[in-house]
Short mmCIF file of C-alpha atoms in Angstrom, two decimals:
data_model
loop_
_atom_site.label_atom_id
_atom_site.label_comp_id
_atom_site.label_asym_id
_atom_site.label_seq_id
_atom_site.Cartn_x
_atom_site.Cartn_y
_atom_site.Cartn_z
CA MET R 157 -219.41 108.91 41.60
CA ALA R 158 -217.76 108.72 38.22
CA VAL R 159 -219.46 106.59 35.65
CA PRO R 160 -217.07 104.88 33.28
CA ALA R 161 -217.44 105.64 29.65
CA PRO R 162 -219.28 103.03 27.64
CA GLY R 163 -216.29 102.29 25.48
CA MET R 164 -213.99 101.80 28.47
CA GLY R 165 -216.41 99.42 30.20
CA MET R 166 -216.84 97.29 27.14
CA SER R 167 -213.09 97.16 26.63
CA ARG R 168 -212.45 95.81 30.15
CA THR R 169 -215.17 93.24 29.78
CA GLY R 170 -213.71 91.98 26.51
CA ALA R 171 -210.25 91.70 28.03
CA GLU R 172 -211.60 89.74 30.97
CA LEU R 173 -213.40 87.37 28.61
CA ARG R 174 -210.26 86.79 26.60
CA LEU R 175 -208.24 86.13 29.77
CA ALA R 176 -210.91 83.71 30.98
CA ALA R 177 -210.85 81.90 27.65
CA ARG R 178 -207.10 81.42 27.90
CA ARG R 179 -207.21 80.20 31.48
CA ARG R 180 -205.77 76.73 32.03
CA VAL R 181 -208.26 73.90 32.31
CA PHE R 182 -207.93 72.00 35.57
CA VAL R 183 -206.83 68.36 35.39
CA GLY R 184 -209.83 67.31 37.42
CA ASP R 185 -212.17 68.87 34.90
CA VAL R 186 -210.46 67.04 32.05
CA LEU R 187 -210.66 63.70 33.89
CA ARG R 188 -214.33 64.22 34.72
CA GLU R 189 -215.08 65.00 31.10
CA ALA R 190 -213.16 61.88 30.00
CA ALA R 191 -215.07 59.71 32.46
CA ALA R 192 -218.38 61.18 31.29
CA SER R 193 -217.44 60.49 27.68
CA MET R 194 -216.59 56.86 28.47
CA ARG R 195 -219.90 56.41 30.30
CA ALA R 196 -221.73 57.89 27.36
CA GLN R 197 -220.08 55.43 24.97
CA GLY R 198 -221.22 52.48 27.11
CA LEU R 199 -220.69 49.10 25.46
CA LYS R 200 -218.51 50.66 22.79
CA ALA R 201 -216.01 51.83 25.42
CA VAL R 202 -216.05 48.39 27.02
CA LEU R 203 -215.18 46.73 23.72
CA VAL R 204 -212.38 49.23 23.13
CA ILE R 205 -210.97 48.58 26.60
CA ALA R 206 -211.18 44.82 25.95
CA GLY R 207 -208.63 45.15 23.15
CA VAL R 208 -206.12 46.75 25.50
CA VAL R 209 -206.97 44.21 28.21
CA VAL R 210 -206.02 41.35 25.90
CA ALA R 211 -202.72 42.99 24.94
CA THR R 212 -201.59 43.90 28.46
CA ALA R 213 -202.81 40.61 29.95
CA THR R 214 -200.78 38.78 27.30
CA LEU R 215 -197.73 40.88 28.13
CA VAL R 216 -197.93 40.21 31.87
CA THR R 217 -198.83 36.53 31.39
CA MET R 218 -196.00 35.77 28.96
CA SER R 219 -193.48 37.68 31.05
CA GLY R 220 -194.59 36.00 34.28
CA LEU R 221 -194.74 32.50 32.82
CA SER R 222 -191.36 32.96 31.15
CA SER R 223 -189.77 34.01 34.45
CA THR R 224 -191.57 31.24 36.33
CA LEU R 225 -190.51 28.56 33.87
CA SER R 226 -186.97 29.90 33.89
CA ARG R 227 -186.83 29.55 37.67
CA GLN R 228 -188.42 26.11 37.49
CA VAL R 229 -185.93 24.88 34.89
CA THR R 230 -183.05 26.33 36.88
CA ASP R 231 -184.25 24.61 40.05
CA GLU R 232 -184.60 21.29 38.21
CA PHE R 233 -181.15 21.71 36.71
CA ASP R 234 -179.65 22.47 40.12
CA SER R 235 -181.46 19.50 41.64
CA PHE R 236 -180.13 16.96 39.14
CA ARG R 237 -177.53 18.13 36.62
CA ALA R 238 -175.65 20.33 39.05
CA THR R 239 -175.36 17.40 41.47
CA GLU R 240 -173.75 15.05 38.96
CA LEU R 241 -170.07 14.30 38.32
CA VAL R 242 -168.50 11.80 35.95
CA ALA R 243 -164.96 10.45 36.42
CA THR R 244 -163.20 9.09 33.35
CA GLN R 245 -159.66 8.26 32.34
CA ALA R 246 -157.81 11.44 31.41
CA ALA R 247 -156.85 11.85 27.76
CA GLY R 248 -153.35 10.51 27.09
CA ALA R 249 -152.98 9.13 30.61
CA THR R 250 -151.70 5.65 31.42
CA SER R 251 -154.48 3.10 31.69
CA ILE R 252 -155.48 2.47 35.27
CA ASP R 253 -158.41 0.72 36.87
CA PHE R 254 -160.03 3.15 39.33
CA THR R 255 -163.33 1.26 39.61
CA GLU R 256 -162.38 -1.24 42.32
CA PRO R 257 -164.61 -1.41 45.41
CA GLY R 258 -161.92 0.25 47.53
CA ASP R 259 -161.64 3.16 45.12
CA LEU R 260 -165.38 3.70 45.13
CA GLU R 261 -165.55 3.41 48.91
CA ARG R 262 -163.02 6.25 49.27
CA VAL R 263 -165.18 8.43 47.05
CA ARG R 264 -168.29 7.63 49.07
CA THR R 265 -166.59 8.86 52.24
CA ILE R 266 -166.13 12.35 50.77
CA SER R 267 -168.48 14.84 52.39
CA GLY R 268 -171.34 15.68 50.05
CA VAL R 269 -171.32 12.43 48.05
CA VAL R 270 -174.67 10.62 47.92
CA HIS R 271 -173.88 7.77 45.47
CA ALA R 272 -170.83 6.68 43.50
CA GLY R 273 -171.16 3.82 41.03
CA VAL R 274 -169.61 2.43 37.86
CA MET R 275 -170.98 2.51 34.34
CA ASP R 276 -169.27 0.31 31.74
CA PRO R 277 -169.09 1.55 28.15
CA PRO R 278 -172.53 1.30 26.53
CA GLY R 279 -173.10 -0.82 23.47
CA THR R 280 -175.78 -1.50 20.90
CA PHE R 281 -176.99 -5.10 20.71
CA LEU R 282 -179.51 -7.03 18.66
CA VAL R 283 -182.25 -8.16 21.04
CA GLU R 284 -184.70 -10.96 20.31
CA ARG R 285 -187.86 -11.75 22.20
CA PRO R 286 -188.68 -15.46 21.85
CA PRO R 287 -190.64 -17.03 20.28
CA SER R 288 -190.38 -14.18 17.76
CA SER R 289 -187.34 -14.40 15.53
CA GLY R 290 -187.23 -10.66 14.84
CA MET R 291 -184.21 -8.69 16.03
CA THR R 292 -184.36 -5.18 17.48
CA GLU R 293 -181.41 -2.89 18.11
CA VAL R 294 -181.26 -1.70 21.72
CA ALA R 295 -178.62 0.45 23.42
CA ILE R 296 -177.45 -1.41 26.55
CA GLN R 297 -175.89 0.41 29.51
CA PRO R 298 -174.18 -1.85 32.12
CA VAL R 299 -174.21 -0.28 35.61
CA ASP R 300 -173.63 -1.33 39.18
CA ALA R 301 -176.18 -0.89 41.95
CA ASP R 302 -174.91 2.51 43.14
CA ALA R 303 -174.85 3.94 39.62
CA LEU R 304 -178.41 2.68 39.18
CA ARG R 305 -179.43 4.56 42.33
CA ALA R 306 -177.82 7.73 40.98
CA ILE R 307 -179.57 7.35 37.60
CA ARG R 308 -182.80 6.79 39.53
CA PRO R 309 -185.15 5.33 36.91
CA HIS R 310 -188.86 5.98 37.40
CA LEU R 311 -190.39 2.52 37.28
CA THR R 312 -193.67 1.88 35.54
CA VAL R 313 -193.77 -1.74 36.66
CA GLY R 314 -191.40 -4.22 38.31
CA THR R 315 -188.40 -3.87 40.65
CA PRO R 316 -184.79 -2.85 39.94
CA PHE R 317 -181.84 -5.20 40.26
CA ASN R 318 -179.60 -4.78 43.33
CA SER R 319 -175.99 -5.16 44.42
CA LEU R 320 -176.38 -8.95 44.87
CA HIS R 321 -177.45 -9.27 41.26
CA VAL R 322 -174.44 -7.19 40.19
CA ARG R 323 -171.98 -9.30 42.17
CA SER R 324 -173.43 -12.53 40.78
CA ARG R 325 -173.73 -11.08 37.26
CA SER R 326 -177.34 -12.18 37.09
CA PRO R 327 -178.81 -12.12 33.56
CA LEU R 328 -181.35 -9.39 34.23
CA ILE R 329 -182.41 -6.35 32.24
CA MET R 330 -184.45 -3.20 32.86
CA LEU R 331 -186.11 -1.82 29.75
CA SER R 332 -187.11 1.74 28.97
CA GLU R 333 -190.69 2.19 27.79
CA SER R 334 -189.33 2.90 24.31
CA ALA R 335 -187.34 -0.34 24.17
CA ALA R 336 -190.16 -2.36 25.75
CA ARG R 337 -192.62 -1.07 23.18
CA ARG R 338 -190.32 -1.97 20.30
CA LEU R 339 -189.76 -5.45 21.71
CA GLY R 340 -193.41 -6.02 22.57
CA VAL R 341 -192.69 -6.45 26.29
CA ALA R 342 -195.48 -5.36 28.62
CA ARG R 343 -194.60 -6.90 32.00
CA PRO R 344 -191.66 -8.14 34.10
CA GLY R 345 -190.66 -11.77 33.87
CA THR R 346 -190.51 -11.75 30.08
CA GLY R 347 -187.38 -13.28 28.61
CA VAL R 348 -185.25 -11.66 25.88
CA ARG R 349 -182.17 -13.03 24.14
CA ILE R 350 -178.99 -11.04 23.52
CA ASP R 351 -176.00 -12.72 21.84
CA GLY R 352 -177.41 -16.12 22.75
CA LEU R 353 -177.84 -15.17 26.44
CA MET R 354 -181.35 -15.21 27.90
CA LEU R 355 -182.09 -12.29 30.21
CA THR R 356 -185.17 -11.72 32.35
CA VAL R 357 -186.89 -8.35 32.33
CA THR R 358 -187.14 -7.13 35.93
CA ALA R 359 -188.69 -3.71 35.36
CA ILE R 360 -189.85 -1.14 32.80
CA TYR R 361 -189.08 2.54 33.45
CA SER R 362 -190.58 5.70 31.96
CA ASP R 363 -188.07 8.36 32.98
CA VAL R 364 -184.73 8.89 34.72
CA ASP R 365 -183.25 11.67 36.82
CA ARG R 366 -179.82 11.37 35.16
CA ARG R 367 -178.27 9.98 31.98
CA ASP R 368 -181.09 10.72 29.58
CA GLU R 369 -179.45 8.51 26.95
CA VAL R 370 -180.82 5.40 28.66
CA LEU R 371 -184.40 6.58 28.04
CA VAL R 372 -184.37 4.78 24.69
CA GLY R 373 -182.30 1.80 25.78
CA ALA R 374 -181.91 -0.61 28.67
CA LEU R 375 -179.95 -1.12 31.89
CA VAL R 376 -178.21 -4.38 32.86
CA PRO R 377 -176.03 -5.39 35.82
CA ARG R 378 -172.38 -4.62 35.29
CA GLY R 379 -170.43 -7.68 34.19
CA VAL R 380 -173.19 -9.31 32.16
CA PHE R 381 -171.63 -7.89 28.98
CA THR R 382 -168.06 -6.82 28.30
CA THR R 383 -166.38 -5.18 25.34
CA SER R 384 -164.75 -7.39 22.72
CA ASP R 385 -161.19 -6.59 23.84
CA GLY R 386 -161.98 -7.21 27.49
CA SER R 387 -160.86 -3.71 28.48
CA SER R 388 -164.13 -2.42 29.79
CA ALA R 389 -162.59 -1.63 33.19
CA ASN R 390 -160.12 0.79 31.66
CA ARG R 391 -162.86 2.68 29.85
CA ALA R 392 -165.50 2.57 32.57
CA ARG R 393 -166.90 5.73 34.11
CA VAL R 394 -167.69 6.52 37.69
CA LEU R 395 -171.01 8.31 38.14
CA ILE R 396 -171.08 10.44 41.28
CA GLU R 397 -174.22 12.00 42.73
CA THR R 398 -173.60 14.85 45.17
CA GLN R 399 -175.69 16.91 47.49
CA SER R 400 -176.93 20.25 46.16
CA GLY R 401 -174.12 22.78 46.13
CA ALA R 402 -171.39 20.22 46.90
CA ALA R 403 -170.39 19.30 43.33
CA ASP R 404 -167.44 21.69 43.07
CA ALA R 405 -165.95 20.63 46.40
CA VAL R 406 -166.39 16.92 45.60
CA ARG R 407 -164.89 17.39 42.15
CA GLU R 408 -161.62 18.64 43.64
CA ARG R 409 -161.24 15.58 45.88
CA ALA R 410 -162.77 12.79 43.77
CA ALA R 411 -159.74 12.33 41.49
CA ILE R 412 -157.41 11.92 44.48
CA ALA R 413 -159.81 9.45 46.09
CA LEU R 414 -160.05 7.33 42.92
CA ALA R 415 -156.33 7.39 42.06
CA PRO R 416 -154.28 8.40 45.11
CA GLU R 417 -151.04 7.33 43.35
CA ASP R 418 -151.49 9.83 40.52
CA ALA R 419 -154.69 11.87 40.42
CA ARG R 420 -153.77 13.25 36.98
CA VAL R 421 -154.84 10.02 35.27
CA VAL R 422 -158.47 10.66 36.28
CA SER R 423 -160.60 13.44 34.83
CA VAL R 424 -163.64 14.46 36.87
CA SER R 425 -166.11 16.64 35.02
CA ARG R 426 -169.62 17.96 35.29
CA PRO R 427 -172.16 17.37 32.52
CA LEU R 428 -172.48 20.03 29.87
CA ASP R 429 -174.21 23.03 31.37
CA ALA R 430 -177.47 23.35 29.50
CA SER R 431 -178.15 26.85 30.82
CA GLY R 432 -176.98 28.44 27.57
CA PHE R 433 -179.30 26.22 25.58
CA ARG R 434 -182.11 26.98 28.02
CA GLN R 435 -181.50 30.72 27.72
CA GLY R 436 -181.58 30.43 23.95
CA ILE R 437 -184.94 28.66 24.09
CA GLU R 438 -186.26 31.25 26.53
CA GLY R 439 -185.04 34.02 24.23
CA ASN R 440 -186.93 32.52 21.31
CA VAL R 441 -190.07 32.16 23.43
CA ARG R 442 -189.77 35.77 24.59
CA SER R 443 -189.31 36.98 21.01
CA LEU R 444 -192.39 35.07 19.90
CA ALA R 445 -194.37 36.37 22.88
CA LEU R 446 -193.19 39.92 22.15
CA GLY R 447 -194.43 39.59 18.59
CA VAL R 448 -197.85 38.44 19.81
CA VAL R 449 -197.98 41.28 22.35
CA LEU R 450 -197.05 43.90 19.75
CA ILE R 451 -199.74 42.67 17.39
CA ALA R 452 -202.30 42.77 20.20
CA LEU R 453 -201.18 46.30 21.16
CA VAL R 454 -201.46 47.49 17.59
CA MET R 455 -204.98 46.09 17.37
CA GLY R 456 -205.87 47.73 20.69
CA THR R 457 -204.43 51.04 19.51
CA ILE R 458 -206.41 50.87 16.28
CA SER R 459 -209.54 50.08 18.29
CA ILE R 460 -209.03 53.11 20.54
CA ALA R 461 -208.26 55.37 17.57
CA SER R 462 -211.36 54.20 15.72
CA SER R 463 -213.51 54.85 18.76
CA ALA R 464 -211.99 58.31 19.26
CA VAL R 465 -212.48 59.30 15.61
CA SER R 466 -216.09 58.16 15.78
CA SER R 467 -216.57 60.11 19.01
CA VAL R 468 -215.12 63.28 17.49
CA HIS R 469 -217.40 62.95 14.47
CA ALA R 470 -220.46 62.48 16.68
CA ARG R 471 -219.50 65.42 18.91
CA THR R 472 -218.63 67.88 16.14
CA ALA R 473 -221.34 70.32 17.13
CA GLU R 474 -220.40 70.08 20.82
CA LEU R 475 -216.75 70.79 20.07
CA GLY R 476 -217.71 73.74 17.87
CA LEU R 477 -219.89 75.17 20.61
CA ARG R 478 -217.04 74.87 23.11
CA THR R 479 -214.81 76.81 20.76
CA VAL R 480 -217.42 79.57 20.38
CA VAL R 481 -217.79 80.03 24.14
CA GLY R 482 -214.04 80.36 24.65
CA ALA R 483 -212.31 76.96 24.59
CA LEU R 484 -208.92 77.08 22.92
CA ARG R 485 -207.60 74.46 20.53
CA ARG R 486 -205.23 73.11 23.14
CA HIS R 487 -208.20 72.55 25.48
CA ILE R 488 -209.94 70.45 22.82
CA PHE R 489 -206.71 68.61 22.08
CA PHE R 490 -206.07 67.72 25.73
CA GLN R 491 -209.71 66.70 26.17
CA ILE R 492 -209.54 64.12 23.35
CA MET R 493 -206.11 62.90 24.51
CA ALA R 494 -207.40 62.49 28.07
CA GLU R 495 -210.28 60.33 26.84
CA THR R 496 -208.06 57.99 24.82
CA LEU R 497 -205.47 57.86 27.62
CA ALA R 498 -208.21 56.90 30.07
CA LEU R 499 -209.34 54.11 27.77
CA GLY R 500 -205.77 52.82 27.44
CA LEU R 501 -205.04 52.96 31.18
CA ALA R 502 -208.34 51.31 32.10
CA GLY R 503 -207.58 48.42 29.78
CA ALA R 504 -203.99 48.23 31.05
CA VAL R 505 -205.00 48.04 34.71
CA ILE R 506 -207.59 45.32 34.08
CA GLY R 507 -205.19 43.46 31.78
CA ALA R 508 -202.36 43.60 34.33
CA TYR R 509 -204.59 42.15 37.06
CA THR R 510 -205.83 39.50 34.63
CA GLY R 511 -202.26 38.55 33.66
CA VAL R 512 -201.20 38.27 37.30
CA ALA R 513 -204.20 36.07 38.07
CA VAL R 514 -203.42 33.79 35.11
CA VAL R 515 -199.76 33.40 36.10
CA VAL R 516 -200.61 32.66 39.73
CA GLY R 517 -203.36 30.24 38.72
CA ILE R 518 -201.19 28.26 36.28
CA SER R 519 -198.26 28.19 38.72
CA THR R 520 -200.45 27.02 41.60
CA TRP R 521 -202.04 24.32 39.45
CA ASN R 522 -198.61 22.95 38.46
CA GLY R 523 -197.05 23.37 41.91
CA TRP R 524 -194.60 26.04 40.74
CA ARG R 525 -193.49 29.17 42.54
CA PRO R 526 -194.83 32.13 40.53
CA VAL R 527 -192.27 34.76 39.57
CA LEU R 528 -193.69 38.19 38.74
CA THR R 529 -191.48 41.24 38.40
CA PRO R 530 -192.68 44.83 38.97
CA VAL R 531 -191.05 45.67 35.63
CA ALA R 532 -193.53 43.45 33.76
CA ILE R 533 -196.54 45.06 35.45
CA ALA R 534 -195.15 48.56 34.96
CA SER R 535 -194.45 47.75 31.31
CA ALA R 536 -198.06 46.67 30.85
CA LEU R 537 -199.35 49.93 32.33
CA LEU R 538 -196.96 51.99 30.22
CA ALA R 539 -197.91 50.03 27.11
CA GLY R 540 -201.60 50.72 27.72
CA ALA R 541 -200.93 54.41 28.30
CA ALA R 542 -198.77 54.59 25.18
CA ALA R 543 -201.49 52.90 23.14
CA GLY R 544 -203.99 55.48 24.36
CA ILE R 545 -201.70 58.39 23.57
CA VAL R 546 -200.78 57.16 20.11
CA ALA R 547 -204.41 56.38 19.32
CA GLY R 548 -205.53 59.83 20.48
CA LEU R 549 -203.23 61.86 18.26
CA PRO R 550 -205.14 61.53 14.92
CA PRO R 551 -208.64 62.30 16.30
CA ALA R 552 -207.29 65.10 18.54
CA TRP R 553 -205.56 66.69 15.57
CA ARG R 554 -208.77 66.38 13.55
CA ALA R 555 -210.78 67.96 16.38
CA VAL R 556 -208.56 71.04 16.73
CA ARG R 557 -208.78 71.71 12.99
CA LEU R 558 -212.57 71.96 13.06
CA GLN R 559 -213.86 75.43 12.24
CA PRO R 560 -216.51 76.60 14.76
CA VAL R 561 -218.87 77.83 12.03
CA ASP R 562 -218.70 74.52 10.13
CA ALA R 563 -219.12 72.56 13.35
CA LEU R 564 -222.22 74.53 14.41
CA ARG R 565 -223.81 74.08 10.99
CA ARG R 566 -223.92 70.31 11.71
CA GLN R 567 -226.00 70.92 14.85
#
C-alpha cells in the first residue's frame, strides 16, 4: 500500500483547512450566536431594546390614532354636516317668500327629509339683565320649531320652546352657556330685556349638532324680532335636515318644492365641506408625529450602535481568536450585523404590539372603532430592522479591521 509523501499529505491537509475556513456560515449558527450575545448582555440588551420599543410603539400608536380619529371625524361629519341643506334666495333672483307653511310642508313630504324649518336673518342686540343696567352684546338667531329640532341644542337646564310659542310669538329665549355666563344667568325663568322687550329664559344649552354660530349667542322664536326694513321673510333661510345619504337627492327636489312656480329663485346648498380642513389638520398632526418618531428612532439607533461598539471592544480577544482559527472577515461582519438586527427586530416586535394595545385601549375607552392598517405595523417592523442594520455598520466595520495578533495581545 503506497504511503503518500509527507509533503503531499501536508499540502492536502492545508487545502482542506483553507476550504473549511471559507465555508459559508449557516444562518442558524449566526442567529444562535446573536441570541447568546443578547443573553450575555442581560440588562444592557433590555435597555437597548427599550429604545426601539419606544420608537416603534410611537409609530404604530400615532398612525393608528390618526386613522381612528380620521374615521371618527368622517363619521361625525357624515352624521351631521352631510345631512344638512340650506335653502336661500338665489343671487339676482326676484324676491319671493318661500317660507310659508305650505312651502315647508311640501319639503317635509320629500323622501329623506327629517326636519325643515325657517331661520330668520340673525342679528346682534344689546341685552340687559335687570336689575343690572349693564348691556351685553348677544347674537340672536330667530328660528321656528322645526329649525330648532334640526339645530338640536344640547340642553344643560330647562326646556326648549315649541311650535305653539312660535305661532304666538312668545317672548322667550334660549341662551348658550357662553351668553348665559356673560349675562350672569344660571337658571331658566330669569328675565332679560332686549330693545325694551322682556324675554324669559327657557333653557341654557352647551352644544348643538348644527349651526355652530349659535354656540356663542341665543335662540328665540321666529317673529319675536324682525329686521328694520321688515323684509326678514325675503332673506330667511330654510334649514333642512336629511337622513344619512339622502342629501343629494333631497337637494335636487327641495328647490322645486319651495318654489314650484320658478325653482331658479331658490338656491339649495350644502354647508362648506370641512374635509379639506380636516385633512390639513391631520397632515400637520402626522408631520409632527413623524418628527417625534424619527427622533425616537435616531435615539434607538444610537443606543444600539453604542451597545454594539461596547460589545466589540469587550470581545476583541474572542474575535481575534475566531480569525486565527479560520473565521473570515465577512463572518465577523455578519455576526455583528446579526446581533444588532436582532436587537432592532426584538424592540420592533414588542413596540408594535405595545402600539396596537395602546390604540385599542384608547379607542375602546372613548367608544371609537379602532383603525389599524397592516402598513403601519409593517412599517414599525421595517423601521426597527433598519435601525438595527444602520447601528450595526460602524461596530461591524471596526470588528473586521481588527488584526488577529493585536486582538490576541489584549487577551
